[in-house]
Amino acid sequence: MYDHFGTKQNIHRKVLVVDDELINRLLLGNIVGRDYDVLYAENGVQAMEQIKKNAKTLSLVMLDLMMPEKDGYEVLEELKNSPELCRIPTIVLTSEKSAEVKSLSLGAADFISKPYDMPEVIMARVRRSIELAESYRMLNRTERDSLTGLYNKEFFMEYCERYNSFYPNSHMDALVVNINKFHIVNELYGRDKGNHVLQKVADVIAEFTSGENGLACRNTGDVFYLFVPHRESYDDLVSALNSSAGKIPINVRIGICEKTDSSVGIEQQFDHASLACGKHRGSQMCAYVFYDTSLREKELYNERLLREMNDAIKSKQFCVYFQPKYNIRGDKPRPTSAEALIRWIHPELGFISPGAFIPVFEENGLIHKLDRYVWNETAAQIRRMKDKYGLSVPISVNVSRVDIYDPKLEETLLETIKRHDLETSDMLLEITESEYTNNSTQIIDTVTRLRNDGFKVEMDDFGTGYSSLNMLSSLPIDVLKLDMSFMRHICENEKDLQMVKLILDIAKYLGVSTVAEGVEKEEQYHLLKDAGCDVIQGYYFSRPLPSDAFEKLFEEELSCLQ
Ligand code: C2E
Ligand code: CA
Ligand code: CA
């Protein structure tokens, strides 16, 4: 295991699991025990004993709230108030949303909700809490702003950045606090008093952020940055700030940007907050303004998809469709293989396109579960067609970038093949080109092993990444799949057509066969055939089909041949 700083960790970290119910202790211990040494406690009293005994070596406490003897809140309180123990991060185990606010104010780092049905998510959260606490300790050695005692901006931004990378789905607010017409305070009362005002404001901010489990810094002059868990209202902060300077009347304005999308970086989040802060310069109507909230809806939608994935697999809401691939080398195009493409038919949200949920699942590491489901369904389909028609129709599955890093990838694929009594040559693997350029050594090792096992590997979406054509000769691939974007203009644009021809020629020279996807028109088909392309996949021949329609297509094909 590597920590956040890239150093290899040989020692096992210790995690204390505190829960009064045996079954919960066993469940969690079993999950966490894969990567960590686990200690147990049945109540708050035992927990404090264990924590004190292991104060120097304990990496994390997973804490139930409702327990006899001493409950979780009391434990949190004791940890928070002990300079020695407050460094140990705590994950609260709860089934109640309402408990989260209170635990946060008592310093909890994260929550895991009961029941424990997503081990991957639990492990990810445990890992992040530990890594974040470790990197916080390292960063905390840096200097503070000499005037206010708050963190300096470099440390602050660095910390927020790390926080975000550990908790990409956390719901944090970026706040920019500005004192209205501060230069007037300086002019009227003098610089010393001005500095004194800044210190008082900073004190209020520090108190607020520590109570909220957040962080603050002074940016420049009278501008402060805060990073705190999301709230709907900042009335209390505003009134505390406005009265912080005693007799000197000040008015603050605050711009807030709620994190609604994990793709928004910290810098951007604070830029948005600054924008919101500037918005109400003139009006004194509202002391704080939120940056646009429409993205929040998207986040809620994504969270819902994440939450419902497991049940959706169980209740068969996911459906694997098969899009036939036609071999066009002979006189007549013939379907000879296919690609498996997932669809989610949601009982309330209706048809959800994979473009909407695959990236969400990839980001959270849950894609591997769905992909395994697709691989299994696909293998079952291949088996069925062998049994029914005596036909061998290889079908390709998409291997997500997350799967590539899974050390069990090869094992899982081989098991899938074996489970359905298939050969590795019956299943094709599509791996997107951008992965080859992102992490070439790892992917080359993995793909080489898979090819040695007999799998055929297709490089998907070729043309969207950055691999140069001369790199192709050194990459372990069997098939090159030209990205759809090439097809769009080959009929009108001679340059695009020349490009496609060049790629097809080079592929032929390298002995790699070619697939063109996204072919919608007859004219595209003829151009590609003339240019030497081997296989075509696209709406021109067929859309992705549900299993029965897909089989029917081959049934008809068989009867034509007879
Ligand atoms: P992809 O692997 O590049 O898949 C091809 C996409 O192009 C599919 O969209 C397919 O329906 C669409 N397509 C096929 N022919 C045509 C055509 O002639 N015109 C146009 N405009 N589109 C065509 P789909 O099914 O919406 O999938 C989108 C992406 O989602 C896929 O892109 C793939 O990256 C991902 N995906 C789909 N199923 C899975 C899966 O089971 N696992 C993983 N990891 N990713 C998947
Ligand atoms: Ca694909
Ligand atoms: Ca593709």
Coordinates of C-alpha atoms and ligand atoms in Angstrom, one line a residue:
M1 CA 0.0 0.0 0.0
Y2 CA 1.2 3.5 -0.8
D3 CA 0.2 6.5 1.2
H4 CA -0.7 9.9 -0.2
F5 CA 3.0 10.9 -0.4
G6 CA 3.9 7.9 -2.5
T7 CA 5.9 6.3 0.3
K8 CA 5.5 2.6 0.7
Q9 CA 3.8 1.5 3.8
N10 CA 4.9 -1.8 5.2
I11 CA 3.4 -1.5 8.6
H12 CA -0.2 -2.3 9.2
R13 CA -2.2 0.5 10.5
K14 CA -4.5 0.0 13.5
V15 CA -8.3 0.6 13.4
L16 CA -10.5 0.5 16.5
V17 CA -14.1 -0.7 15.9
V18 CA -16.4 0.3 18.6
D19 CA -20.0 -1.1 18.6
D20 CA -22.1 -2.7 21.3
E21 CA -23.5 -5.2 18.9
L22 CA -21.4 -8.2 18.2
I23 CA -22.8 -8.7 14.7
N24 CA -21.8 -5.1 13.7
R25 CA -18.3 -5.6 15.2
L26 CA -17.8 -8.7 13.2
L27 CA -19.2 -7.3 10.0
L28 CA -17.0 -4.2 10.1
G29 CA -14.0 -6.1 11.4
N30 CA -14.3 -8.4 8.5
I31 CA -14.4 -5.6 6.0
V32 CA -11.7 -3.4 7.5
G33 CA -9.5 -6.4 8.5
R34 CA -8.5 -7.0 4.9
D35 CA -6.1 -4.0 5.0
Y36 CA -5.8 -3.0 8.7
D37 CA -5.2 -4.5 12.1
V38 CA -8.5 -4.3 13.9
L39 CA -9.0 -3.7 17.6
Y40 CA -12.5 -4.0 19.2
A41 CA -14.4 -2.3 22.0
E42 CA -18.0 -2.9 23.1
N43 CA -18.8 0.4 24.7
G44 CA -17.4 3.9 25.3
V45 CA -15.5 3.0 28.4
Q46 CA -13.6 0.1 26.7
A47 CA -13.1 2.4 23.7
M48 CA -11.4 5.1 25.8
E49 CA -9.2 2.4 27.4
Q50 CA -8.1 1.1 24.0
I51 CA -7.6 4.5 22.6
K52 CA -5.4 5.6 25.5
K53 CA -3.4 2.4 25.4
N54 CA -2.8 2.8 21.7
A55 CA -2.7 6.5 21.5
K56 CA 0.6 6.6 19.6
T57 CA -0.3 4.0 17.0
L58 CA -4.0 4.1 16.4
S59 CA -4.9 5.4 12.9
L60 CA -8.7 5.5 13.1
V61 CA -11.7 4.9 15.4
M62 CA -14.9 3.7 13.9
L63 CA -17.5 4.7 16.5
D64 CA -21.1 3.7 17.1
L65 CA -23.2 6.4 18.8
M66 CA -25.7 4.5 20.8
M67 CA -24.0 2.4 23.4
P68 CA -24.4 1.5 27.1
E69 CA -21.9 2.8 29.7
K70 CA -20.6 5.6 27.7
D71 CA -22.0 6.6 24.3
G72 CA -20.3 7.7 21.1
Y73 CA -20.9 11.4 21.7
E74 CA -19.1 11.3 25.0
V75 CA -16.1 9.5 23.4
L76 CA -16.0 12.2 20.6
E77 CA -16.1 14.9 23.3
E78 CA -13.2 13.4 25.2
L79 CA -11.2 12.9 22.1
K80 CA -11.8 16.5 20.9
N81 CA -10.7 17.9 24.3
S82 CA -7.5 15.9 24.5
P83 CA -4.6 17.5 22.8
E84 CA -3.0 14.1 22.5
L85 CA -6.0 12.2 21.2
C86 CA -7.6 14.7 19.0
R87 CA -5.3 13.8 16.1
I88 CA -7.0 10.4 15.8
P89 CA -9.7 10.6 13.1
T90 CA -13.1 9.2 13.9
I91 CA -15.7 7.7 11.6
V92 CA -19.2 7.7 13.1
L93 CA -21.4 4.7 12.5
T94 CA -25.0 5.9 12.3
S95 CA -28.3 5.3 10.7
E96 CA -29.6 8.7 11.5
K97 CA -29.0 11.7 9.3
S98 CA -29.7 14.0 12.3
A99 CA -26.8 12.6 14.3
E100 CA -24.3 13.8 11.6
V101 CA -24.5 17.5 12.5
K102 CA -23.8 16.9 16.1
S103 CA -21.0 14.5 15.5
L104 CA -19.4 16.9 13.0
S105 CA -19.3 19.6 15.6
L106 CA -17.7 17.1 17.9
G107 CA -14.9 16.5 15.4
A108 CA -16.0 13.4 13.5
A109 CA -14.1 13.0 10.2
D110 CA -16.8 11.1 8.3
F111 CA -19.9 8.9 8.6
I112 CA -20.8 5.4 7.5
S113 CA -24.4 4.6 7.5
K114 CA -25.9 1.3 8.6
P115 CA -26.5 -1.3 7.3
Y116 CA -23.0 -2.0 6.0
D117 CA -23.9 -3.1 2.5
M118 CA -21.2 -1.5 0.5
P119 CA -17.8 -2.8 1.7
E120 CA -16.0 -1.0 -1.2
V121 CA -17.4 2.4 0.0
I122 CA -16.5 1.6 3.6
M123 CA -12.9 0.7 2.7
A124 CA -12.6 3.8 0.6
R125 CA -13.8 6.0 3.4
V126 CA -11.6 4.4 6.0
R127 CA -8.6 4.9 3.8
R128 CA -9.3 8.5 3.1
S129 CA -9.9 9.5 6.7
I130 CA -6.6 7.9 7.6
E131 CA -4.7 9.5 4.7
L132 CA -6.2 12.9 5.3
A133 CA -5.4 12.9 9.0
E134 CA -1.8 11.9 8.2
S135 CA -1.4 14.6 5.6
Y136 CA -3.0 17.2 7.8
R137 CA -0.4 16.5 10.5
M138 CA 2.3 17.0 8.0
L139 CA 1.0 20.2 6.5
N140 CA 0.2 21.6 9.9
R141 CA 3.8 22.3 10.6
T142 CA 3.8 25.2 8.1
E143 CA 3.5 28.8 9.1
R144 CA 0.5 30.8 9.9
D145 CA -0.5 34.4 9.0
S146 CA 1.4 36.5 11.5
L147 CA -1.3 39.1 11.9
T148 CA -4.3 36.9 12.6
G149 CA -2.9 33.5 13.5
L150 CA -5.1 31.9 10.8
Y151 CA -3.5 29.5 8.4
N152 CA -1.7 31.1 5.5
K153 CA -3.2 30.8 2.0
E154 CA -0.7 28.2 0.7
F155 CA -1.4 25.8 3.4
F156 CA -5.1 26.4 3.3
M157 CA -5.5 25.8 -0.4
E158 CA -3.2 22.8 -0.3
Y159 CA -5.3 21.3 2.5
C160 CA -8.6 21.9 0.8
E161 CA -7.2 20.4 -2.4
R162 CA -6.2 17.2 -0.5
Y163 CA -9.5 17.2 1.3
N164 CA -11.2 17.2 -2.0
S165 CA -9.2 14.5 -3.5
F166 CA -9.8 12.3 -0.5
Y167 CA -13.5 13.2 -0.4
P168 CA -14.5 13.9 -4.0
N169 CA -18.2 13.7 -3.0
S170 CA -18.0 15.7 0.2
H171 CA -20.4 18.6 0.4
M172 CA -18.2 21.5 1.4
D173 CA -18.8 25.2 1.1
A174 CA -16.2 27.6 0.0
L175 CA -16.8 31.0 1.7
V176 CA -15.2 34.3 0.8
V177 CA -15.6 36.9 3.6
N178 CA -15.0 40.5 2.8
I179 CA -15.4 43.5 5.1
N180 CA -17.4 46.3 3.4
K181 CA -15.4 49.5 2.9
F182 CA -12.6 48.4 5.1
H183 CA -10.4 51.1 3.8
I184 CA -12.7 53.6 5.6
V185 CA -12.1 51.8 8.9
N186 CA -8.4 52.3 8.3
E187 CA -8.8 55.9 7.4
L188 CA -11.1 56.8 10.3
Y189 CA -9.4 54.8 13.1
G190 CA -5.8 54.4 11.8
R191 CA -3.9 51.3 10.7
D192 CA -3.4 49.9 14.2
K193 CA -7.1 49.8 14.9
G194 CA -7.6 48.4 11.4
N195 CA -5.3 45.5 12.2
H196 CA -7.1 45.1 15.5
V197 CA -10.4 44.7 13.6
L198 CA -8.9 42.1 11.3
Q199 CA -7.7 40.2 14.4
K200 CA -11.1 40.3 16.0
V201 CA -12.7 39.1 12.7
A202 CA -10.2 36.4 12.4
D203 CA -10.9 35.2 16.0
V204 CA -14.6 34.9 15.2
I205 CA -13.8 33.0 12.0
A206 CA -11.4 30.7 13.8
E207 CA -14.0 29.9 16.4
F208 CA -16.6 29.3 13.8
T209 CA -14.5 27.0 11.6
S210 CA -13.2 24.9 14.5
G211 CA -16.8 24.4 15.7
E212 CA -17.8 23.4 12.2
N213 CA -14.9 21.1 11.6
G214 CA -13.7 23.5 8.9
L215 CA -10.7 25.6 8.1
A216 CA -9.9 29.2 7.4
C217 CA -7.2 31.5 6.1
R218 CA -6.6 35.1 5.4
N219 CA -6.2 35.6 1.7
T220 CA -5.1 39.2 1.5
G221 CA -6.0 42.4 3.4
D222 CA -9.6 42.1 4.5
V223 CA -10.5 39.0 2.6
F224 CA -10.8 35.7 4.4
Y225 CA -11.4 32.2 2.9
L226 CA -13.3 29.5 4.8
F227 CA -13.9 25.9 3.9
V228 CA -16.6 24.3 5.9
P229 CA -19.3 21.5 5.6
H230 CA -22.3 22.8 3.8
R231 CA -25.0 24.8 5.6
E232 CA -28.1 26.5 4.4
S233 CA -27.8 29.5 6.6
Y234 CA -24.9 31.7 7.7
D235 CA -27.0 34.2 9.7
D236 CA -25.2 33.4 12.9
L237 CA -21.7 33.9 11.3
V238 CA -22.7 37.2 9.8
S239 CA -24.0 38.6 13.1
A240 CA -21.0 37.4 15.0
L241 CA -18.7 39.0 12.5
N242 CA -20.6 42.3 12.4
S243 CA -20.3 42.6 16.1
S244 CA -16.8 41.3 16.4
A245 CA -15.1 44.7 16.4
G246 CA -17.0 46.0 19.4
K247 CA -17.6 49.7 19.1
I248 CA -16.3 49.9 15.5
P249 CA -19.2 49.2 13.3
I250 CA -18.4 46.8 10.5
N251 CA -20.4 45.0 7.8
V252 CA -19.3 41.9 6.1
R253 CA -20.4 40.3 3.0
I254 CA -20.0 36.7 2.2
G255 CA -20.0 34.8 -1.1
I256 CA -20.6 31.1 -0.9
C257 CA -20.0 28.4 -3.4
E258 CA -21.4 25.1 -2.4
K259 CA -19.5 22.1 -3.9
T260 CA -22.0 20.4 -6.1
D261 CA -19.8 18.7 -8.6
S262 CA -16.6 16.9 -7.9
S263 CA -15.1 18.1 -11.1
V264 CA -15.0 21.6 -9.8
G265 CA -11.5 22.3 -8.3
I266 CA -10.8 24.2 -5.2
E267 CA -9.5 27.3 -7.0
Q268 CA -12.6 27.4 -9.1
Q269 CA -14.8 26.9 -6.1
F270 CA -13.3 29.9 -4.4
D271 CA -13.4 31.9 -7.7
H272 CA -17.2 31.2 -7.8
A273 CA -17.5 32.2 -4.1
S274 CA -15.6 35.5 -4.8
L275 CA -17.9 36.2 -7.7
A276 CA -20.9 35.7 -5.4
C277 CA -19.2 37.9 -2.8
G278 CA -18.9 40.6 -5.4
K279 CA -22.5 40.4 -6.5
H280 CA -24.1 42.2 -3.7
R281 CA -21.5 44.9 -3.3
G282 CA -24.1 47.7 -3.5
S283 CA -27.1 46.2 -1.8
Q284 CA -27.1 45.6 1.9
M285 CA -30.2 43.5 1.6
C286 CA -28.5 40.2 2.1
A287 CA -25.1 39.7 3.8
Y288 CA -24.4 36.4 2.0
V289 CA -25.1 35.1 -1.4
F290 CA -24.8 31.6 -2.7
Y291 CA -23.3 30.9 -6.1
D292 CA -25.8 29.2 -8.5
T293 CA -27.3 26.0 -7.1
S294 CA -28.4 24.2 -10.3
L295 CA -25.4 21.9 -10.2
R296 CA -26.5 20.8 -6.8
E297 CA -29.4 19.0 -8.4
K298 CA -27.1 17.1 -10.6
E299 CA -25.1 16.0 -7.6
L300 CA -28.3 14.8 -5.9
Y301 CA -29.2 12.9 -9.0
N302 CA -25.8 11.3 -9.2
E303 CA -25.9 10.4 -5.5
R304 CA -29.2 8.7 -6.1
L305 CA -27.8 6.6 -8.9
L306 CA -24.9 5.6 -6.7
R307 CA -27.2 4.7 -3.8
E308 CA -29.5 2.7 -6.0
M309 CA -27.0 0.8 -8.0
N310 CA -26.8 -2.4 -5.9
D311 CA -30.6 -2.8 -5.7
A312 CA -30.9 -2.1 -9.4
I313 CA -28.5 -5.0 -10.2
K314 CA -30.5 -7.3 -7.9
S315 CA -33.8 -6.3 -9.4
K316 CA -32.5 -6.6 -12.9
Q317 CA -33.0 -3.0 -13.9
F318 CA -29.7 -3.2 -15.7
C319 CA -30.1 -4.7 -19.1
V320 CA -27.2 -5.7 -21.4
Y321 CA -27.8 -4.9 -25.1
F322 CA -25.8 -6.2 -27.9
Q323 CA -24.8 -4.3 -30.9
P324 CA -23.7 -6.5 -33.8
K325 CA -20.5 -5.9 -35.6
Y326 CA -20.5 -6.6 -39.3
N327 CA -17.6 -8.1 -41.2
I328 CA -17.4 -6.2 -44.5
R329 CA -14.5 -8.0 -46.2
G330 CA -16.7 -10.4 -48.1
D331 CA -19.3 -9.8 -50.9
K332 CA -22.0 -9.2 -48.4
P333 CA -21.7 -7.7 -44.9
R334 CA -22.3 -10.3 -42.2
P335 CA -22.7 -10.0 -38.5
T336 CA -19.9 -11.9 -36.9
S337 CA -19.4 -10.4 -33.4
A338 CA -20.9 -7.8 -31.2
E339 CA -20.3 -5.3 -28.3
A340 CA -22.1 -5.6 -25.0
L341 CA -23.6 -2.2 -23.9
I342 CA -25.3 -1.7 -20.6
R343 CA -28.7 0.1 -20.2
W344 CA -30.4 1.1 -17.0
I345 CA -34.2 1.0 -17.1
H346 CA -35.1 2.7 -13.9
P347 CA -38.6 2.3 -12.6
E348 CA -39.0 6.0 -11.9
L349 CA -36.3 7.8 -13.9
G350 CA -36.9 5.8 -17.0
F351 CA -34.2 5.0 -19.5
I352 CA -30.8 6.2 -18.3
S353 CA -28.0 6.3 -20.8
P354 CA -24.7 4.8 -19.8
G355 CA -23.1 8.1 -20.5
A356 CA -24.9 9.4 -17.5
F357 CA -24.1 6.8 -14.9
I358 CA -20.8 5.1 -16.1
P359 CA -18.7 8.1 -15.2
V360 CA -20.3 8.5 -11.8
F361 CA -19.7 4.8 -11.0
E362 CA -16.1 5.1 -12.3
E363 CA -15.4 8.0 -10.1
N364 CA -16.6 6.0 -7.1
G365 CA -15.0 2.8 -7.9
L366 CA -18.3 1.0 -8.1
I367 CA -18.0 0.4 -11.8
H368 CA -16.2 -2.8 -11.3
K369 CA -19.3 -4.4 -9.8
L370 CA -21.4 -3.4 -12.7
D371 CA -18.8 -4.4 -15.2
R372 CA -18.6 -7.8 -13.6
Y373 CA -22.3 -8.1 -14.0
V374 CA -22.1 -7.2 -17.7
W375 CA -19.2 -9.7 -18.2
N376 CA -21.2 -12.5 -16.7
E377 CA -24.4 -11.7 -18.6
T378 CA -22.3 -11.5 -21.8
A379 CA -20.6 -14.8 -21.2
A380 CA -24.1 -16.3 -20.6
Q381 CA -25.3 -14.9 -23.9
I382 CA -22.3 -16.3 -25.8
R383 CA -23.0 -19.7 -24.2
R384 CA -26.6 -19.6 -25.1
M385 CA -25.9 -19.0 -28.8
K386 CA -23.4 -21.8 -28.8
D387 CA -26.0 -24.1 -27.4
K388 CA -28.9 -22.9 -29.4
Y389 CA -27.3 -22.5 -32.8
G390 CA -23.9 -24.1 -32.6
L391 CA -22.6 -20.6 -33.4
S392 CA -19.5 -19.0 -31.9
V393 CA -20.3 -15.3 -31.8
P394 CA -17.5 -13.5 -29.9
I395 CA -18.8 -10.5 -27.9
S396 CA -16.7 -7.6 -26.6
V397 CA -17.1 -6.1 -23.2
N398 CA -15.9 -2.8 -22.0
V399 CA -13.1 -2.9 -19.5
S400 CA -13.3 0.3 -17.5
R401 CA -10.1 2.2 -16.5
V402 CA -11.0 1.3 -12.9
D403 CA -10.8 -2.4 -13.7
I404 CA -7.3 -2.1 -15.1
Y405 CA -6.0 -1.3 -11.6
D406 CA -7.8 -4.2 -10.0
P407 CA -5.2 -6.9 -9.2
K408 CA -8.0 -9.6 -9.6
L409 CA -9.0 -8.5 -13.1
E410 CA -7.4 -11.5 -14.9
E411 CA -8.7 -13.9 -12.3
T412 CA -12.2 -12.6 -12.5
L413 CA -12.2 -12.7 -16.3
L414 CA -10.9 -16.3 -16.4
E415 CA -13.5 -17.3 -13.8
T416 CA -16.3 -15.8 -15.9
I417 CA -15.1 -17.7 -18.9
K418 CA -14.9 -20.9 -16.9
R419 CA -18.2 -20.5 -15.3
H420 CA -19.9 -20.6 -18.7
D421 CA -17.5 -23.2 -20.1
L422 CA -16.2 -20.9 -22.8
E423 CA -12.8 -20.2 -24.4
T424 CA -11.0 -16.9 -23.8
S425 CA -11.2 -16.3 -27.5
D426 CA -15.0 -16.1 -27.2
M427 CA -14.8 -12.8 -25.3
L428 CA -13.2 -9.6 -26.6
L429 CA -12.0 -6.8 -24.3
E430 CA -12.4 -3.2 -25.2
I431 CA -10.0 -0.8 -23.4
T432 CA -10.1 2.8 -24.3
E433 CA -7.1 4.5 -25.9
S434 CA -6.8 7.2 -23.3
E435 CA -5.9 4.6 -20.7
Y436 CA -2.9 3.4 -22.7
T437 CA -1.5 6.9 -22.6
N438 CA -2.4 7.6 -19.0
N439 CA -0.6 4.8 -17.4
S440 CA 1.2 2.9 -20.1
T441 CA 3.4 0.5 -18.1
Q442 CA 0.7 -0.9 -15.9
I443 CA -1.7 -1.3 -18.8
I444 CA 0.8 -2.9 -21.0
D445 CA 1.6 -5.5 -18.3
T446 CA -2.0 -6.2 -17.7
V447 CA -3.0 -6.4 -21.3
T448 CA 0.0 -8.6 -22.2
R449 CA -1.1 -11.1 -19.5
L450 CA -4.7 -11.1 -20.8
R451 CA -3.5 -11.7 -24.3
N452 CA -1.3 -14.5 -23.2
D453 CA -4.4 -16.0 -21.7
G454 CA -6.0 -15.9 -25.1
F455 CA -8.2 -12.8 -24.9
K456 CA -8.4 -10.5 -27.9
V457 CA -8.0 -6.9 -27.0
E458 CA -9.5 -4.0 -28.8
M459 CA -8.2 -0.4 -28.4
D460 CA -11.5 1.5 -28.1
D461 CA -12.1 5.1 -29.1
F462 CA -8.9 5.3 -31.1
G463 CA -8.2 8.9 -32.0
T464 CA -9.5 10.5 -28.8
G465 CA -6.3 9.9 -26.8
Y466 CA -2.8 10.9 -27.6
S467 CA -1.1 7.7 -28.8
S468 CA 0.8 8.4 -31.9
L469 CA 0.6 6.0 -34.8
N470 CA 4.1 4.8 -34.4
M471 CA 3.4 3.8 -30.8
L472 CA 0.9 1.3 -32.1
S473 CA 3.6 -1.2 -33.1
S474 CA 4.8 -1.5 -29.5
L475 CA 1.3 -1.8 -27.9
P476 CA -0.2 -5.2 -27.2
I477 CA -3.5 -4.9 -29.1
D478 CA -5.3 -7.1 -31.6
V479 CA -7.9 -4.7 -32.9
L480 CA -8.1 -1.0 -33.5
K481 CA -11.5 0.6 -33.0
L482 CA -11.7 4.0 -34.7
D483 CA -13.6 6.5 -32.7
M484 CA -17.0 7.7 -34.0
S485 CA -15.8 11.3 -34.4
F486 CA -13.9 10.2 -37.5
M487 CA -17.0 9.0 -39.2
R488 CA -18.9 12.3 -38.8
H489 CA -17.2 14.1 -41.6
I490 CA -15.6 11.5 -43.9
C491 CA -18.2 12.0 -46.5
E492 CA -17.8 15.8 -46.8
N493 CA -14.3 16.3 -45.7
E494 CA -11.5 14.9 -47.8
K495 CA -8.9 15.5 -45.1
D496 CA -10.8 13.4 -42.6
L497 CA -11.2 10.6 -45.1
Q498 CA -7.4 10.7 -45.8
M499 CA -6.7 10.5 -42.1
V500 CA -8.9 7.4 -41.8
K501 CA -7.3 5.8 -44.8
L502 CA -3.9 6.4 -43.3
I503 CA -4.8 4.8 -40.0
L504 CA -6.3 1.8 -41.8
D505 CA -3.1 1.4 -43.8
I506 CA -0.9 1.5 -40.8
A507 CA -3.1 -0.9 -38.9
K508 CA -3.0 -3.3 -41.9
Y509 CA 0.8 -3.0 -42.0
L510 CA 1.0 -3.8 -38.3
G511 CA -1.3 -6.8 -38.7
V512 CA -4.0 -5.3 -36.5
S513 CA -7.5 -5.5 -37.7
T514 CA -9.8 -2.5 -37.7
V515 CA -13.3 -1.7 -36.6
A516 CA -15.2 1.5 -37.4
E517 CA -17.9 2.5 -35.0
G518 CA -20.7 5.0 -35.3
V519 CA -21.3 4.2 -39.0
E520 CA -24.8 5.6 -39.8
K521 CA -24.9 6.0 -43.5
E522 CA -24.5 3.9 -46.6
E523 CA -21.9 6.3 -48.0
Q524 CA -19.7 5.9 -44.9
Y525 CA -19.9 2.2 -45.3
H526 CA -18.8 2.2 -48.9
L527 CA -15.9 4.6 -48.2
L528 CA -14.7 2.5 -45.3
K529 CA -15.0 -0.7 -47.3
D530 CA -13.0 0.8 -50.1
A531 CA -10.4 2.0 -47.6
G532 CA -9.9 -1.5 -46.3
C533 CA -11.7 -1.4 -43.0
D534 CA -12.5 -4.9 -41.7
V535 CA -15.5 -4.5 -39.4
I536 CA -18.3 -2.0 -39.0
Q537 CA -20.5 -1.3 -36.0
G538 CA -23.2 1.4 -36.2
Y539 CA -26.8 2.3 -36.6
Y540 CA -26.5 1.8 -40.4
F541 CA -26.5 -2.0 -39.8
S542 CA -28.1 -2.2 -36.4
R543 CA -28.7 -0.4 -33.1
P544 CA -27.8 -2.1 -29.9
L545 CA -30.4 -4.9 -29.4
P546 CA -31.9 -6.7 -26.4
S547 CA -30.9 -10.3 -26.2
D548 CA -33.9 -11.8 -28.0
A549 CA -33.7 -9.5 -31.0
F550 CA -30.0 -10.0 -31.1
E551 CA -30.5 -13.8 -31.3
K552 CA -33.1 -13.5 -33.9
L553 CA -30.7 -11.6 -36.1
F554 CA -28.4 -14.5 -36.1
E555 CA -31.2 -17.0 -36.6
E556 CA -32.1 -15.1 -39.8
E557 CA -28.5 -15.0 -40.8
L558 CA -28.2 -18.8 -40.3
S559 CA -31.3 -19.4 -42.4
C560 CA -29.9 -17.3 -45.2
L561 CA -26.7 -19.3 -45.3
Q562 CA -28.5 -22.6 -45.5
Ligands
C2E1 P1 -18.4 3.1 -26.4 O1 -17.7 1.9 -25.8 O2 -17.6 3.9 -27.3 O3 -19.7 2.5 -27.1 C1 -20.2 2.9 -28.3 C2 -21.4 3.8 -28.1 O4 -21.8 4.3 -29.4 C3 -22.6 3.1 -27.5 O5 -23.3 4.1 -26.8 C4 -23.4 2.8 -28.8 O6 -24.8 2.7 -28.6 C5 -23.1 4.1 -29.6 N1 -23.3 3.8 -31.1 C6 -23.2 2.7 -31.8 N2 -23.4 2.9 -33.1 C7 -23.7 4.2 -33.2 C8 -24.0 5.0 -34.4 O7 -24.1 4.6 -35.5 N3 -24.2 6.4 -34.1 C9 -24.1 6.9 -32.9 N4 -24.3 8.2 -32.7 N5 -23.8 6.1 -31.8 C10 -23.6 4.8 -32.0 P2 -23.9 3.8 -25.3 O8 -24.4 2.4 -25.3 O9 -24.7 5.0 -25.0 O10 -22.5 3.8 -24.5 C11 -21.8 4.9 -24.2 C12 -20.5 4.6 -23.5 O11 -20.8 4.1 -22.2 C13 -19.7 3.5 -24.2 O12 -19.0 4.1 -25.2 C14 -18.9 3.0 -23.1 O13 -17.8 3.9 -22.9 C15 -19.8 3.1 -21.9 N6 -20.4 1.8 -21.6 C16 -21.5 1.3 -22.1 N7 -21.7 0.0 -21.5 C17 -20.7 -0.2 -20.7 C18 -20.3 -1.2 -19.8 O14 -21.0 -2.3 -19.7 N8 -19.2 -1.1 -19.0 C19 -18.4 0.1 -19.1 N9 -17.3 0.2 -18.3 N10 -18.7 1.1 -19.9 C20 -19.8 1.0 -20.7
CA2 CA -16.7 0.2 -26.4
CA3 CA -16.0 3.4 -28.5

